[in-house]
mmCIF file of C-alpha atoms in Angstrom:
data_model
loop_
_atom_site.group_PDB
_atom_site.id
_atom_site.type_symbol
_atom_site.label_atom_id
_atom_site.label_comp_id
_atom_site.label_asym_id
_atom_site.label_seq_id
_atom_site.Cartn_x
_atom_site.Cartn_y
_atom_site.Cartn_z
ATOM 1 C CA MET A 1 8.197 11.414 -5.510
ATOM 2 C CA SER A 2 7.643 14.638 -7.313
ATOM 3 C CA GLN A 3 5.449 17.710 -7.231
ATOM 4 C CA LYS A 4 2.770 18.581 -9.828
ATOM 5 C CA GLU A 5 0.585 21.479 -9.065
ATOM 6 C CA ASP A 6 0.477 20.834 -5.252
ATOM 7 C CA HIS A 7 -0.157 17.116 -5.791
ATOM 8 C CA VAL A 8 2.700 14.649 -4.954
ATOM 9 C CA SER A 9 3.448 11.938 -7.450
ATOM 10 C CA ILE A 10 4.623 8.470 -6.404
ATOM 11 C CA THR A 11 6.215 5.579 -8.315
ATOM 12 C CA PHE A 12 5.553 2.013 -6.986
ATOM 13 C CA ASP A 13 5.731 -1.679 -7.857
ATOM 14 C CA PHE A 14 2.422 -3.574 -7.612
ATOM 15 C CA ILE A 15 0.927 -6.960 -7.883
ATOM 16 C CA TRP A 16 -2.455 -7.133 -9.727
ATOM 17 C CA ILE A 17 -4.516 -9.885 -7.991
ATOM 18 C CA PRO A 18 -6.530 -11.940 -10.494
ATOM 19 C CA PRO A 19 -10.378 -12.151 -10.170
ATOM 20 C CA ASN A 20 -10.233 -15.909 -9.232
ATOM 21 C CA LEU A 21 -8.319 -14.858 -6.060
ATOM 22 C CA GLY A 22 -10.678 -11.991 -5.216
ATOM 23 C CA GLY A 23 -9.020 -9.232 -7.396
ATOM 24 C CA HIS A 24 -10.480 -6.835 -9.982
ATOM 25 C CA ARG A 25 -12.084 -8.284 -13.164
ATOM 26 C CA GLY A 26 -10.300 -5.827 -15.421
ATOM 27 C CA ASP A 27 -6.618 -5.010 -16.006
ATOM 28 C CA PRO A 28 -5.240 -1.664 -14.638
ATOM 29 C CA TYR A 29 -5.635 1.459 -16.816
ATOM 30 C CA GLU A 30 -4.422 5.052 -16.996
ATOM 31 C CA GLY A 31 -6.647 7.342 -15.028
ATOM 32 C CA MET A 32 -7.767 4.605 -12.693
ATOM 33 C CA ARG A 33 -8.267 5.845 -9.090
ATOM 34 C CA THR A 34 -7.278 3.689 -6.112
ATOM 35 C CA GLU A 35 -6.244 4.061 -2.572
ATOM 36 C CA ILE A 36 -2.826 3.424 -1.203
ATOM 37 C CA ARG A 37 -1.466 2.859 2.288
ATOM 38 C CA TRP A 38 1.793 2.022 3.954
ATOM 39 C CA GLN A 39 1.685 -1.146 6.099
ATOM 40 C CA ARG A 40 4.130 0.484 8.456
ATOM 41 C CA TYR A 41 1.481 3.241 9.261
ATOM 42 C CA ILE A 42 -1.596 1.087 9.365
ATOM 43 C CA SER A 43 -3.193 3.072 12.280
ATOM 44 C CA GLU A 44 -2.962 6.255 10.272
ATOM 45 C CA PHE A 45 -4.428 4.650 7.294
ATOM 46 C CA LEU A 46 -7.420 3.470 9.169
ATOM 47 C CA LYS A 47 -8.055 7.090 9.955
ATOM 48 C CA ASP A 48 -7.387 8.688 6.641
ATOM 49 C CA ALA A 49 -7.084 6.779 3.246
ATOM 50 C CA ARG A 50 -5.017 8.318 0.577
ATOM 51 C CA GLY A 51 -6.450 8.333 -2.878
ATOM 52 C CA ILE A 52 -4.203 8.214 -6.030
ATOM 53 C CA GLN A 53 -4.828 8.495 -9.864
ATOM 54 C CA TRP A 54 -2.649 6.326 -12.058
ATOM 55 C CA GLU A 55 -0.901 8.447 -14.623
ATOM 56 C CA GLU A 56 1.272 5.759 -16.346
ATOM 57 C CA PHE A 57 2.267 2.086 -15.811
ATOM 58 C CA LYS A 58 3.811 -1.002 -17.174
ATOM 59 C CA TYR A 59 2.132 -4.281 -16.469
ATOM 60 C CA ASN A 60 2.701 -7.979 -17.166
ATOM 61 C CA PRO A 61 -0.709 -9.726 -17.249
ATOM 62 C CA VAL A 62 0.946 -13.110 -17.233
ATOM 63 C CA ASP A 63 2.476 -12.734 -13.779
ATOM 64 C CA GLY A 64 0.456 -9.799 -12.578
ATOM 65 C CA LEU A 65 3.552 -7.646 -11.780
ATOM 66 C CA GLY A 66 3.883 -3.962 -12.733
ATOM 67 C CA ARG A 67 5.299 -0.607 -11.946
ATOM 68 C CA ALA A 68 3.163 2.568 -11.933
ATOM 69 C CA LYS A 69 3.412 6.307 -11.491
ATOM 70 C CA ALA A 70 0.414 7.951 -9.926
ATOM 71 C CA ARG A 71 -0.353 11.241 -8.208
ATOM 72 C CA PHE A 72 -2.157 11.735 -4.988
ATOM 73 C CA THR A 73 -5.704 13.214 -5.588
ATOM 74 C CA SER A 74 -5.440 15.474 -2.472
ATOM 75 C CA SER A 75 -2.995 18.180 -1.965
ATOM 76 C CA ASN A 76 -3.008 17.297 1.790
ATOM 77 C CA PRO A 77 0.621 16.888 2.631
ATOM 78 C CA LEU A 78 2.125 13.538 3.509
ATOM 79 C CA PRO A 79 4.071 13.229 6.714
ATOM 80 C CA THR A 80 7.807 13.622 6.022
ATOM 81 C CA GLU A 81 8.662 10.251 7.525
ATOM 82 C CA TRP A 82 6.481 8.527 4.999
ATOM 83 C CA LEU A 83 8.561 9.951 2.140
#
């Protein structure tokens, strides 16, 4: 994770779910906004979702796997134990 103007950035691996299994009809794109959560802290997520904006990514449409860098859209700090 890194800082950028009070907004934390995060790099993560993802699986893009195809539309025939209930996923999005389009591919991921730079500037896309999504929400992120930690399964370990599900009760906190239910109270307060964390929005991110994708800045860059690599994605293989054949297997749906990718790696992305995004920044949190809020400067609201994350709990230290989440990092």
